[in-house]
Amino acid sequence: MKRDQELRLQAYEEVEKNRRLVEDDPYRLKYHLMPPAGLLNDPNGFIEFNGVYHLYYQWMPFKTGHGAKFWGHYSSEDLVHWKHEEIALAPSEWYEKNGCYSGSAIEHEGKLYAFYTGNVKDDEGNRETYQCLAVSEDAVRFDKKGPVMDLPQGLTPHFRDPKVWEQDGRYFMVVGAQTDALNGAAALLKSTDLMDWSYEGILAGGDNGKLGYFGYMFECPDLFSLDGQDILVFSPQGLEPSGILYQNVYQAGYVVGQFDPEAGEYQHGEFDELDRGFDFYAPQTTLDHKGRRLLFAWMGVPDQNEQEHPTVEHKWLHCMTIPRELKLVGGKVHQVPLEELEELRSGQALECSVNLIKENCSFEGVEGNAVELELTNISIEGGWMDIAFGDGCRVIYNPGTKLFTLERKSYVDGTVEKRQCLIEELSSLRIFLDTSSIEVFLNGGEECFTSRIYPSPNDQSITFSASGSTSYTLYKWSLTSP
Ligand code: FRU
């Protein structure tokens, strides 16, 4: 208890100490969830509980690096206005001394059960892992119950990020894993009471997985049903870039299939990336009372030039994506910005009918650093179209090559770097810009690009160009801090 209090006090002091620096950062975000100071990574324990949404998150309050993580906590009644709550979990006990790592939450008998990984490293750096339970009546204060299972045979201590769900009166858990032969895997566990867990084997990946060698570790698995299919989302580590695919250090994506709860088996198809941008990792979903499958992801990737972000000198690092709703369309997961986000719009849309012939244009009132744009009825004849956001980034579509490109000015050395995907036809675009982030949704969420960007803060221009002849209807809203 004493250690817990100490850690909390130290964390709050650190936040206080850095408050001004964080507030003064021109790249501080207006409507994205970010840490009050320090580093934020994975979304954890995302749940709607007693009519309130809770999003916990991996938090290192003391520095903009990784280490002994806390669970920070945001809550919201509408998924738009969020309140920063007191620390949910501090790494105070022996079984979590190097971090209360990622996990999930489920409601049980009116209480919130949070499962997370206790990370422990000994003096030689050897890793131990404990899957732990903490119970809460109000989703704010947790009673730690400690580890609830042993590490299964055949797996290394890279075993973490439990995601729990209830199905047919039983509980299941998927955990990110690595086999003794160093293959990434998603492990399945089962329980009747959430206390005793039995290992059911490998669900996907592993030594004989359908995907073949698919990296050395799967992080943050999440299995859920969507429109009659069972989707396994996970973040594999160790894939080599392949053409325009797998360009980031680590990936985040999914397979579609059928889960058999009796046999504990999962048949699935090929892996697809969930996002094509520079910064998207460790997504987590939940089901809300409207039956929607909601997703948040970390807008960052581990080990990807993290200390070079300009926000580091303002003592904070990383943020969450906007919340999205998942849909399954023709076997592909689409991500759609939550409709509640319309509340961020200040006033009416500015609407213009755009016709460009070999020119660059900007439109009065269409500028800013917290903006939503929507382009519908896109038609491109000859060449390509593009939209540039200050000197921070540019999106380009070329119907000739079918390539959609996001280019950004690298925050490491200022050079131009790009991410791409193939898209047969581009009919609409929706873009969410915040001071240092961009999220681009193609054709209603069929593809998506999520990235941190750092345009010169005084350059809030938006420029529309066409190399041939391009037309569309453009809507623009200014977005405000909720
Ligand atoms: C993913 C991850 C998880 C781990 C957590 C630690 O980004 O590495 O596997 O639980 O972050 O912060």
Short mmCIF file of C-alpha atoms and ligand atoms in Angstrom, two decimals:
data_model
loop_
_atom_site.label_atom_id
_atom_site.label_comp_id
_atom_site.label_asym_id
_atom_site.label_seq_id
_atom_site.Cartn_x
_atom_site.Cartn_y
_atom_site.Cartn_z
CA MET A 1 0.00 0.00 0.00
CA LYS A 2 2.77 2.38 0.98
CA ARG A 3 4.66 1.77 -2.26
CA ASP A 4 1.45 2.34 -4.22
CA GLN A 5 0.87 5.70 -2.53
CA GLU A 6 4.47 6.71 -3.09
CA LEU A 7 4.34 5.93 -6.79
CA ARG A 8 1.07 7.79 -7.27
CA LEU A 9 2.39 10.86 -5.48
CA GLN A 10 5.57 10.84 -7.53
CA ALA A 11 3.57 10.54 -10.74
CA TYR A 12 1.24 13.42 -9.87
CA GLU A 13 4.21 15.57 -8.85
CA GLU A 14 5.88 14.89 -12.16
CA VAL A 15 2.71 15.89 -14.03
CA GLU A 16 2.51 19.12 -12.02
CA LYS A 17 6.15 19.88 -12.68
CA ASN A 18 5.71 19.53 -16.43
CA ARG A 19 2.24 21.00 -16.79
CA ARG A 20 3.35 24.34 -18.23
CA LEU A 21 5.78 22.80 -20.66
CA VAL A 22 3.13 20.45 -22.01
CA GLU A 23 0.54 23.23 -22.22
CA ASP A 24 2.91 25.49 -24.10
CA ASP A 25 3.62 22.96 -26.83
CA PRO A 26 2.17 24.11 -30.16
CA TYR A 27 1.92 20.41 -31.07
CA ARG A 28 -0.27 19.61 -28.10
CA LEU A 29 -3.42 18.00 -29.49
CA LYS A 30 -6.84 19.58 -29.38
CA TYR A 31 -9.19 16.62 -29.51
CA HIS A 32 -7.05 13.50 -29.21
CA LEU A 33 -6.35 11.73 -25.93
CA MET A 34 -2.77 12.31 -24.86
CA PRO A 35 -0.85 11.84 -21.61
CA PRO A 36 -0.88 14.73 -19.10
CA ALA A 37 2.94 14.36 -19.26
CA GLY A 38 5.28 11.48 -20.06
CA LEU A 39 4.63 8.67 -22.52
CA LEU A 40 1.36 7.07 -23.53
CA ASN A 41 1.15 3.82 -25.44
CA ASP A 42 -1.47 1.07 -25.76
CA PRO A 43 -5.18 1.50 -25.06
CA ASN A 44 -6.13 -0.88 -22.21
CA GLY A 45 -9.33 -2.08 -20.56
CA PHE A 46 -11.58 -0.30 -23.06
CA ILE A 47 -15.14 -0.88 -21.82
CA GLU A 48 -18.57 0.63 -21.37
CA PHE A 49 -19.38 0.05 -17.69
CA ASN A 50 -22.57 1.32 -15.99
CA GLY A 51 -23.23 3.63 -18.90
CA VAL A 52 -19.77 5.22 -18.87
CA TYR A 53 -16.93 4.52 -21.29
CA HIS A 54 -13.55 3.85 -19.73
CA LEU A 55 -10.31 3.91 -21.60
CA TYR A 56 -7.23 3.01 -19.59
CA TYR A 57 -3.84 3.38 -21.17
CA GLN A 58 -0.20 2.42 -20.81
CA TRP A 59 1.45 5.35 -19.11
CA MET A 60 4.99 6.19 -18.11
CA PRO A 61 4.57 9.42 -16.11
CA PHE A 62 8.26 9.97 -15.30
CA LYS A 63 9.82 10.24 -18.76
CA THR A 64 9.06 10.11 -22.46
CA GLY A 65 10.51 6.59 -22.65
CA HIS A 66 9.23 3.13 -21.83
CA GLY A 67 9.63 1.49 -18.43
CA ALA A 68 7.57 0.46 -15.42
CA LYS A 69 4.14 1.37 -16.83
CA PHE A 70 1.09 2.58 -14.95
CA TRP A 71 -2.49 2.30 -16.13
CA GLY A 72 -3.67 5.86 -16.71
CA HIS A 73 -7.42 6.35 -17.03
CA TYR A 74 -9.84 8.45 -19.08
CA SER A 75 -13.62 8.23 -18.76
CA SER A 76 -16.42 9.60 -20.90
CA GLU A 77 -20.18 9.52 -21.18
CA ASP A 78 -20.27 10.24 -24.89
CA LEU A 79 -16.89 9.21 -26.35
CA VAL A 80 -16.20 12.89 -27.11
CA HIS A 81 -15.73 14.63 -23.76
CA TRP A 82 -13.14 12.79 -21.69
CA LYS A 83 -12.13 13.25 -18.10
CA HIS A 84 -8.69 12.31 -16.87
CA GLU A 85 -9.24 10.14 -13.81
CA GLU A 86 -6.90 9.14 -11.05
CA ILE A 87 -4.27 6.48 -11.73
CA ALA A 88 -5.92 3.07 -12.08
CA LEU A 89 -2.87 0.85 -11.51
CA ALA A 90 0.62 1.71 -10.29
CA PRO A 91 3.41 -0.91 -10.53
CA SER A 92 3.77 -1.32 -6.78
CA GLU A 93 3.80 -5.09 -6.21
CA TRP A 94 6.52 -7.71 -6.72
CA TYR A 95 4.62 -9.36 -9.60
CA GLU A 96 4.41 -6.14 -11.63
CA LYS A 97 7.43 -4.22 -10.42
CA ASN A 98 8.62 -3.46 -13.97
CA GLY A 99 5.21 -2.46 -15.24
CA CYS A 100 1.47 -3.01 -15.16
CA TYR A 101 1.47 -3.92 -18.81
CA SER A 102 -1.43 -4.05 -21.26
CA GLY A 103 -4.68 -5.86 -20.70
CA SER A 104 -8.44 -5.69 -20.89
CA ALA A 105 -11.57 -5.35 -18.77
CA ILE A 106 -14.83 -7.24 -18.47
CA GLU A 107 -17.90 -6.75 -16.33
CA HIS A 108 -18.72 -9.56 -13.88
CA GLU A 109 -21.41 -9.53 -11.19
CA GLY A 110 -21.63 -5.76 -11.35
CA LYS A 111 -17.88 -5.28 -10.94
CA LEU A 112 -15.13 -4.45 -13.33
CA TYR A 113 -12.50 -7.16 -13.71
CA ALA A 114 -9.26 -5.92 -15.24
CA PHE A 115 -6.73 -8.46 -16.50
CA TYR A 116 -3.24 -7.20 -17.21
CA THR A 117 0.34 -8.37 -17.43
CA GLY A 118 2.67 -7.94 -14.50
CA ASN A 119 6.09 -7.42 -16.02
CA VAL A 120 9.12 -8.37 -13.94
CA LYS A 121 12.80 -8.18 -14.84
CA ASP A 122 15.54 -9.46 -12.59
CA ASP A 123 18.94 -7.80 -12.20
CA GLU A 124 20.31 -9.65 -15.24
CA GLY A 125 17.39 -8.43 -17.32
CA ASN A 126 15.65 -11.84 -17.41
CA ARG A 127 11.95 -11.49 -17.91
CA GLU A 128 9.11 -12.94 -15.87
CA THR A 129 5.48 -12.46 -16.72
CA TYR A 130 2.34 -12.71 -14.60
CA GLN A 131 -1.22 -12.42 -15.83
CA CYS A 132 -2.94 -10.52 -13.03
CA LEU A 133 -6.44 -9.58 -11.97
CA ALA A 134 -7.61 -6.35 -10.35
CA VAL A 135 -11.26 -5.80 -9.41
CA SER A 136 -13.12 -2.53 -9.12
CA GLU A 137 -16.62 -1.51 -8.08
CA ASP A 138 -16.48 1.97 -9.63
CA ALA A 139 -13.91 1.52 -12.43
CA VAL A 140 -11.69 4.03 -10.64
CA ARG A 141 -10.18 2.24 -7.63
CA PHE A 142 -8.90 -1.27 -8.03
CA ASP A 143 -8.31 -4.07 -5.60
CA LYS A 144 -5.36 -6.13 -6.86
CA LYS A 145 -5.79 -9.89 -6.66
CA GLY A 146 -2.36 -10.75 -8.08
CA PRO A 147 -1.42 -13.42 -10.66
CA VAL A 148 -4.15 -15.83 -11.80
CA MET A 149 -2.20 -18.35 -13.89
CA ASP A 150 1.16 -19.89 -14.65
CA LEU A 151 3.09 -19.45 -17.85
CA PRO A 152 1.93 -22.29 -20.18
CA GLN A 153 4.43 -24.93 -21.27
CA GLY A 154 6.10 -24.35 -24.59
CA LEU A 155 5.95 -20.55 -24.42
CA THR A 156 8.64 -18.03 -23.47
CA PRO A 157 8.05 -15.27 -20.89
CA HIS A 158 7.14 -12.97 -23.81
CA PHE A 159 3.58 -13.70 -22.80
CA ARG A 160 1.39 -10.63 -22.29
CA ASP A 161 -1.63 -8.45 -23.04
CA PRO A 162 -4.61 -10.64 -21.99
CA LYS A 163 -7.91 -9.84 -23.72
CA VAL A 164 -10.93 -11.47 -22.06
CA TRP A 165 -14.48 -12.10 -23.28
CA GLU A 166 -17.52 -14.14 -22.35
CA GLN A 167 -19.07 -16.61 -24.80
CA ASP A 168 -21.74 -19.28 -24.23
CA GLY A 169 -21.43 -18.99 -20.44
CA ARG A 170 -17.65 -19.42 -20.40
CA TYR A 171 -14.76 -17.00 -20.36
CA PHE A 172 -11.97 -16.93 -22.87
CA MET A 173 -8.69 -15.07 -22.94
CA VAL A 174 -6.24 -14.48 -25.78
CA VAL A 175 -2.69 -13.59 -24.85
CA GLY A 176 0.20 -12.37 -27.01
CA ALA A 177 2.86 -15.06 -27.04
CA GLN A 178 6.10 -16.48 -28.37
CA THR A 179 6.74 -20.22 -28.67
CA ASP A 180 9.97 -21.82 -27.45
CA ALA A 181 10.96 -22.01 -31.14
CA LEU A 182 10.59 -18.18 -31.21
CA ASN A 183 7.48 -17.93 -33.32
CA GLY A 184 4.89 -15.27 -32.60
CA ALA A 185 1.51 -16.64 -31.50
CA ALA A 186 -1.85 -15.86 -29.95
CA ALA A 187 -2.52 -18.21 -27.02
CA LEU A 188 -6.00 -19.24 -25.85
CA LEU A 189 -7.08 -19.77 -22.24
CA LYS A 190 -10.43 -20.72 -20.76
CA SER A 191 -12.17 -20.27 -17.42
CA THR A 192 -15.57 -20.79 -15.81
CA ASP A 193 -15.10 -18.22 -13.03
CA LEU A 194 -12.43 -15.74 -14.23
CA MET A 195 -10.13 -16.99 -11.45
CA ASP A 196 -8.89 -20.40 -12.63
CA TRP A 197 -7.58 -20.42 -16.18
CA SER A 198 -6.61 -23.42 -18.29
CA TYR A 199 -4.37 -23.22 -21.32
CA GLU A 200 -6.14 -24.41 -24.48
CA GLY A 201 -3.26 -24.07 -26.92
CA ILE A 202 -2.28 -21.78 -29.77
CA LEU A 203 -5.11 -20.00 -31.54
CA ALA A 204 -3.12 -18.51 -34.43
CA GLY A 205 0.52 -18.24 -35.42
CA GLY A 206 2.93 -20.49 -33.53
CA ASP A 207 5.16 -23.24 -34.95
CA ASN A 208 2.65 -24.76 -37.37
CA GLY A 209 0.44 -21.77 -38.01
CA LYS A 210 -1.36 -21.23 -41.25
CA LEU A 211 0.49 -17.94 -41.76
CA GLY A 212 3.89 -19.70 -41.82
CA TYR A 213 6.64 -17.75 -40.07
CA PHE A 214 4.91 -14.58 -39.06
CA GLY A 215 7.35 -12.80 -36.82
CA TYR A 216 8.79 -13.65 -33.41
CA MET A 217 6.07 -12.16 -31.22
CA PHE A 218 2.39 -11.23 -31.39
CA GLU A 219 1.41 -8.39 -29.11
CA CYS A 220 -2.06 -7.26 -28.03
CA PRO A 221 -4.34 -9.91 -29.58
CA ASP A 222 -8.09 -9.27 -29.59
CA LEU A 223 -10.71 -11.77 -30.82
CA PHE A 224 -14.29 -10.67 -31.46
CA SER A 225 -17.16 -11.34 -33.76
CA LEU A 226 -18.18 -8.86 -36.41
CA ASP A 227 -21.06 -9.41 -38.80
CA GLY A 228 -20.99 -13.20 -38.39
CA GLN A 229 -17.22 -13.64 -38.67
CA ASP A 230 -14.59 -13.89 -35.95
CA ILE A 231 -11.83 -11.37 -36.30
CA LEU A 232 -8.45 -11.76 -34.63
CA VAL A 233 -6.60 -8.46 -34.40
CA PHE A 234 -2.96 -8.59 -33.33
CA SER A 235 0.33 -6.74 -33.62
CA PRO A 236 3.06 -9.00 -35.00
CA GLN A 237 6.72 -8.14 -34.53
CA GLY A 238 9.44 -9.29 -36.90
CA LEU A 239 7.85 -9.06 -40.35
CA GLU A 240 10.08 -7.90 -43.16
CA PRO A 241 8.85 -5.11 -45.45
CA SER A 242 7.30 -6.54 -48.60
CA GLY A 243 6.70 -4.05 -51.41
CA ILE A 244 4.41 -1.37 -50.00
CA LEU A 245 3.41 -3.63 -47.09
CA TYR A 246 4.84 -3.84 -43.55
CA GLN A 247 6.75 -0.58 -43.80
CA ASN A 248 6.71 0.27 -40.10
CA VAL A 249 9.02 -1.35 -37.56
CA TYR A 250 6.05 -3.41 -36.27
CA GLN A 251 2.60 -4.01 -37.76
CA ALA A 252 -1.01 -4.09 -36.61
CA GLY A 253 -3.63 -6.05 -38.51
CA TYR A 254 -6.12 -8.86 -38.50
CA VAL A 255 -7.29 -12.16 -39.91
CA VAL A 256 -10.92 -13.13 -40.53
CA GLY A 257 -12.20 -16.59 -39.64
CA GLN A 258 -14.37 -18.81 -37.46
CA PHE A 259 -13.73 -19.52 -33.80
CA ASP A 260 -15.05 -22.80 -32.41
CA PRO A 261 -15.49 -22.28 -28.65
CA GLU A 262 -16.07 -26.02 -28.02
CA ALA A 263 -12.83 -27.13 -29.61
CA GLY A 264 -10.95 -23.90 -28.82
CA GLU A 265 -9.90 -23.73 -32.47
CA TYR A 266 -9.77 -20.96 -35.00
CA GLN A 267 -9.76 -21.27 -38.80
CA HIS A 268 -8.73 -18.09 -40.52
CA GLY A 269 -7.57 -16.43 -43.71
CA GLU A 270 -4.67 -14.17 -44.62
CA PHE A 271 -3.36 -11.25 -42.59
CA ASP A 272 -4.20 -7.71 -43.61
CA GLU A 273 -2.91 -4.48 -42.11
CA LEU A 274 -5.52 -2.37 -40.37
CA ASP A 275 -3.87 0.91 -41.20
CA ARG A 276 -1.41 2.08 -43.82
CA GLY A 277 0.06 5.11 -42.06
CA PHE A 278 3.24 5.63 -40.05
CA ASP A 279 1.78 5.49 -36.56
CA PHE A 280 -0.76 2.86 -35.59
CA TYR A 281 -0.25 0.00 -33.16
CA ALA A 282 -1.78 -2.19 -30.45
CA PRO A 283 -5.43 -1.47 -31.24
CA GLN A 284 -8.08 -2.63 -28.76
CA THR A 285 -11.82 -2.98 -29.26
CA THR A 286 -14.96 -3.17 -27.16
CA LEU A 287 -18.66 -3.73 -27.78
CA ASP A 288 -21.00 -0.95 -26.67
CA HIS A 289 -24.72 -1.00 -25.78
CA LYS A 290 -25.62 -0.09 -29.36
CA GLY A 291 -23.91 -3.27 -30.52
CA ARG A 292 -21.09 -1.34 -32.15
CA ARG A 293 -17.55 -2.69 -32.20
CA LEU A 294 -15.42 0.32 -31.21
CA LEU A 295 -11.68 0.65 -31.61
CA PHE A 296 -8.93 2.83 -30.23
CA ALA A 297 -5.31 2.38 -31.21
CA TRP A 298 -2.06 3.87 -30.04
CA MET A 299 -0.95 6.51 -32.56
CA GLY A 300 2.65 5.38 -32.33
CA VAL A 301 4.84 2.34 -32.88
CA PRO A 302 7.42 1.03 -30.38
CA ASP A 303 11.10 1.49 -31.25
CA GLN A 304 10.33 3.75 -34.21
CA ASN A 305 12.46 6.89 -33.64
CA GLU A 306 10.41 7.64 -30.57
CA GLN A 307 12.84 10.05 -28.94
CA GLU A 308 13.03 12.20 -32.08
CA HIS A 309 9.43 13.44 -31.81
CA PRO A 310 9.52 17.21 -31.20
CA THR A 311 7.05 16.86 -28.32
CA VAL A 312 9.77 15.14 -26.27
CA GLU A 313 11.28 18.50 -25.33
CA HIS A 314 7.85 19.43 -24.00
CA LYS A 315 7.91 16.30 -21.83
CA TRP A 316 5.12 14.34 -23.47
CA LEU A 317 4.96 11.71 -26.19
CA HIS A 318 2.30 9.94 -28.27
CA CYS A 319 -1.49 9.94 -28.32
CA MET A 320 -4.50 7.77 -29.12
CA THR A 321 -6.25 7.64 -32.49
CA ILE A 322 -9.77 8.99 -32.71
CA PRO A 323 -12.31 6.29 -31.79
CA ARG A 324 -13.57 4.30 -34.77
CA GLU A 325 -16.36 1.86 -35.45
CA LEU A 326 -15.52 -1.38 -37.23
CA LYS A 327 -17.56 -2.85 -40.06
CA LEU A 328 -16.95 -5.96 -42.11
CA VAL A 329 -17.49 -5.28 -45.79
CA GLY A 330 -16.76 -8.02 -48.30
CA GLY A 331 -14.44 -9.81 -45.89
CA LYS A 332 -12.46 -6.67 -45.12
CA VAL A 333 -12.49 -4.69 -41.89
CA HIS A 334 -13.41 -1.06 -42.47
CA GLN A 335 -12.80 1.65 -39.89
CA VAL A 336 -15.30 4.47 -39.69
CA PRO A 337 -14.83 7.55 -37.47
CA LEU A 338 -17.43 7.42 -34.69
CA GLU A 339 -20.49 9.46 -35.54
CA GLU A 340 -20.30 11.13 -32.11
CA LEU A 341 -17.21 12.98 -33.36
CA GLU A 342 -19.54 15.27 -35.30
CA GLU A 343 -19.92 17.04 -31.97
CA LEU A 344 -16.41 18.37 -32.38
CA ARG A 345 -17.53 20.43 -35.38
CA SER A 346 -17.96 24.09 -34.70
CA GLY A 347 -20.75 25.46 -36.84
CA GLN A 348 -21.89 24.59 -40.30
CA ALA A 349 -19.81 22.98 -42.98
CA LEU A 350 -18.14 25.18 -45.50
CA GLU A 351 -19.10 23.59 -48.78
CA CYS A 352 -17.55 24.10 -52.19
CA SER A 353 -17.69 22.47 -55.51
CA VAL A 354 -14.11 22.05 -56.63
CA ASN A 355 -12.94 21.88 -60.26
CA LEU A 356 -9.21 21.92 -60.77
CA ILE A 357 -7.40 21.82 -64.09
CA LYS A 358 -3.64 21.61 -63.76
CA GLU A 359 -3.55 24.00 -60.83
CA ASN A 360 -2.96 24.51 -57.11
CA CYS A 361 -5.69 26.18 -55.14
CA SER A 362 -6.57 27.16 -51.64
CA PHE A 363 -10.05 28.22 -50.61
CA GLU A 364 -11.05 30.95 -48.25
CA GLY A 365 -11.82 29.55 -44.82
CA VAL A 366 -10.38 26.16 -45.69
CA GLU A 367 -7.34 26.14 -43.44
CA GLY A 368 -6.46 25.47 -39.83
CA ASN A 369 -4.77 22.90 -37.66
CA ALA A 370 -7.84 21.21 -36.19
CA VAL A 371 -10.02 20.48 -39.15
CA GLU A 372 -12.23 17.82 -40.68
CA LEU A 373 -12.45 17.60 -44.45
CA GLU A 374 -14.75 15.47 -46.50
CA LEU A 375 -14.46 15.01 -50.26
CA THR A 376 -17.28 13.25 -52.07
CA ASN A 377 -17.96 12.42 -55.73
CA ILE A 378 -14.29 12.45 -56.55
CA SER A 379 -13.54 12.31 -60.24
CA ILE A 380 -10.02 12.42 -61.66
CA GLU A 381 -9.19 12.57 -65.34
CA GLY A 382 -5.58 12.46 -66.36
CA GLY A 383 -2.83 12.58 -63.77
CA TRP A 384 -3.38 12.70 -60.05
CA MET A 385 -4.85 14.85 -57.30
CA ASP A 386 -3.29 15.89 -54.04
CA ILE A 387 -3.94 17.84 -50.87
CA ALA A 388 -1.09 19.39 -48.85
CA PHE A 389 -1.32 20.33 -45.18
CA GLY A 390 1.13 23.15 -44.58
CA ASP A 391 4.62 21.75 -44.91
CA GLY A 392 3.68 18.74 -42.77
CA CYS A 393 2.24 16.23 -45.18
CA ARG A 394 0.46 15.55 -48.43
CA VAL A 395 -2.03 12.94 -49.60
CA ILE A 396 -2.00 11.93 -53.25
CA TYR A 397 -4.14 9.65 -55.36
CA ASN A 398 -3.16 8.52 -58.82
CA PRO A 399 -5.89 6.53 -60.60
CA GLY A 400 -3.34 5.48 -63.23
CA THR A 401 -1.24 3.49 -60.76
CA LYS A 402 -4.15 3.04 -58.27
CA LEU A 403 -1.73 4.15 -55.56
CA PHE A 404 -2.81 6.29 -52.66
CA THR A 405 0.15 7.93 -50.92
CA LEU A 406 0.67 9.75 -47.66
CA GLU A 407 3.89 11.75 -47.69
CA ARG A 408 5.18 13.48 -44.61
CA LYS A 409 8.14 15.56 -43.66
CA SER A 410 10.21 13.27 -41.44
CA TYR A 411 10.52 14.50 -37.87
CA VAL A 412 13.94 12.87 -37.75
CA ASP A 413 15.70 14.65 -40.62
CA GLY A 414 13.12 16.66 -42.59
CA THR A 415 13.28 14.43 -45.66
CA VAL A 416 10.09 13.29 -47.36
CA GLU A 417 8.95 9.77 -46.45
CA LYS A 418 5.88 7.92 -47.65
CA ARG A 419 3.39 5.15 -46.97
CA GLN A 420 1.13 3.75 -49.68
CA CYS A 421 -1.69 1.42 -50.47
CA LEU A 422 -3.46 0.24 -53.60
CA ILE A 423 -7.03 1.30 -54.06
CA GLU A 424 -9.02 0.43 -57.16
CA GLU A 425 -11.12 3.56 -57.15
CA LEU A 426 -11.25 6.55 -54.83
CA SER A 427 -14.75 7.91 -54.42
CA SER A 428 -14.53 9.68 -51.07
CA LEU A 429 -12.05 10.89 -48.50
CA ARG A 430 -12.48 11.93 -44.92
CA ILE A 431 -9.60 13.57 -43.12
CA PHE A 432 -9.18 14.44 -39.44
CA LEU A 433 -6.38 16.89 -38.83
CA ASP A 434 -5.22 17.85 -35.35
CA THR A 435 -2.20 20.03 -34.50
CA SER A 436 0.25 17.15 -34.96
CA SER A 437 -1.76 14.27 -36.35
CA ILE A 438 -3.65 13.22 -39.44
CA GLU A 439 -6.11 10.36 -39.96
CA VAL A 440 -7.30 9.72 -43.49
CA PHE A 441 -10.24 7.43 -44.30
CA LEU A 442 -10.65 6.29 -47.92
CA ASN A 443 -14.04 5.28 -49.33
CA GLY A 444 -15.79 5.36 -45.97
CA GLY A 445 -13.05 3.49 -44.10
CA GLU A 446 -11.99 0.83 -46.60
CA GLU A 447 -8.41 1.96 -46.05
CA CYS A 448 -6.99 4.25 -43.45
CA PHE A 449 -3.75 6.18 -42.87
CA THR A 450 -2.88 7.34 -39.36
CA SER A 451 0.21 9.45 -38.70
CA ARG A 452 1.84 12.01 -36.50
CA ILE A 453 2.91 15.04 -38.53
CA TYR A 454 4.73 18.19 -37.56
CA PRO A 455 3.91 21.07 -39.92
CA SER A 456 5.41 24.47 -39.05
CA PRO A 457 2.90 25.69 -36.46
CA ASN A 458 2.32 28.99 -38.26
CA ASP A 459 1.60 27.28 -41.58
CA GLN A 460 -2.02 26.21 -41.40
CA SER A 461 -2.64 26.30 -45.12
CA ILE A 462 -4.37 23.54 -47.03
CA THR A 463 -3.63 23.36 -50.74
CA PHE A 464 -5.61 21.38 -53.29
CA SER A 465 -3.93 20.40 -56.56
CA ALA A 466 -4.51 18.44 -59.73
CA SER A 467 -2.09 17.50 -62.47
CA GLY A 468 -4.94 16.82 -64.89
CA SER A 469 -8.57 17.58 -64.33
CA THR A 470 -10.16 16.78 -60.99
CA SER A 471 -13.50 17.55 -59.41
CA TYR A 472 -15.20 16.84 -56.09
CA THR A 473 -17.48 18.34 -53.51
CA LEU A 474 -15.52 19.58 -50.52
CA TYR A 475 -16.83 20.04 -46.99
CA LYS A 476 -14.79 21.57 -44.24
CA TRP A 477 -15.43 21.92 -40.53
CA SER A 478 -13.27 23.50 -37.86
CA LEU A 479 -12.95 21.17 -34.91
CA THR A 480 -12.78 22.39 -31.36
CA SER A 481 -11.43 21.00 -28.12
CA PRO A 482 -14.34 19.25 -26.44
C1 FRU B 1 2.71 -2.98 -27.00
C2 FRU B 1 3.38 -3.36 -25.69
C3 FRU B 1 2.65 -4.51 -25.02
C4 FRU B 1 3.01 -4.32 -23.58
C5 FRU B 1 3.03 -2.82 -23.47
C6 FRU B 1 4.04 -2.27 -22.50
O1 FRU B 1 3.01 -1.67 -27.38
O2 FRU B 1 4.73 -3.68 -25.90
O3 FRU B 1 2.99 -5.77 -25.53
O4 FRU B 1 2.08 -4.89 -22.73
O5 FRU B 1 3.29 -2.32 -24.74
O6 FRU B 1 3.87 -0.90 -22.33
#
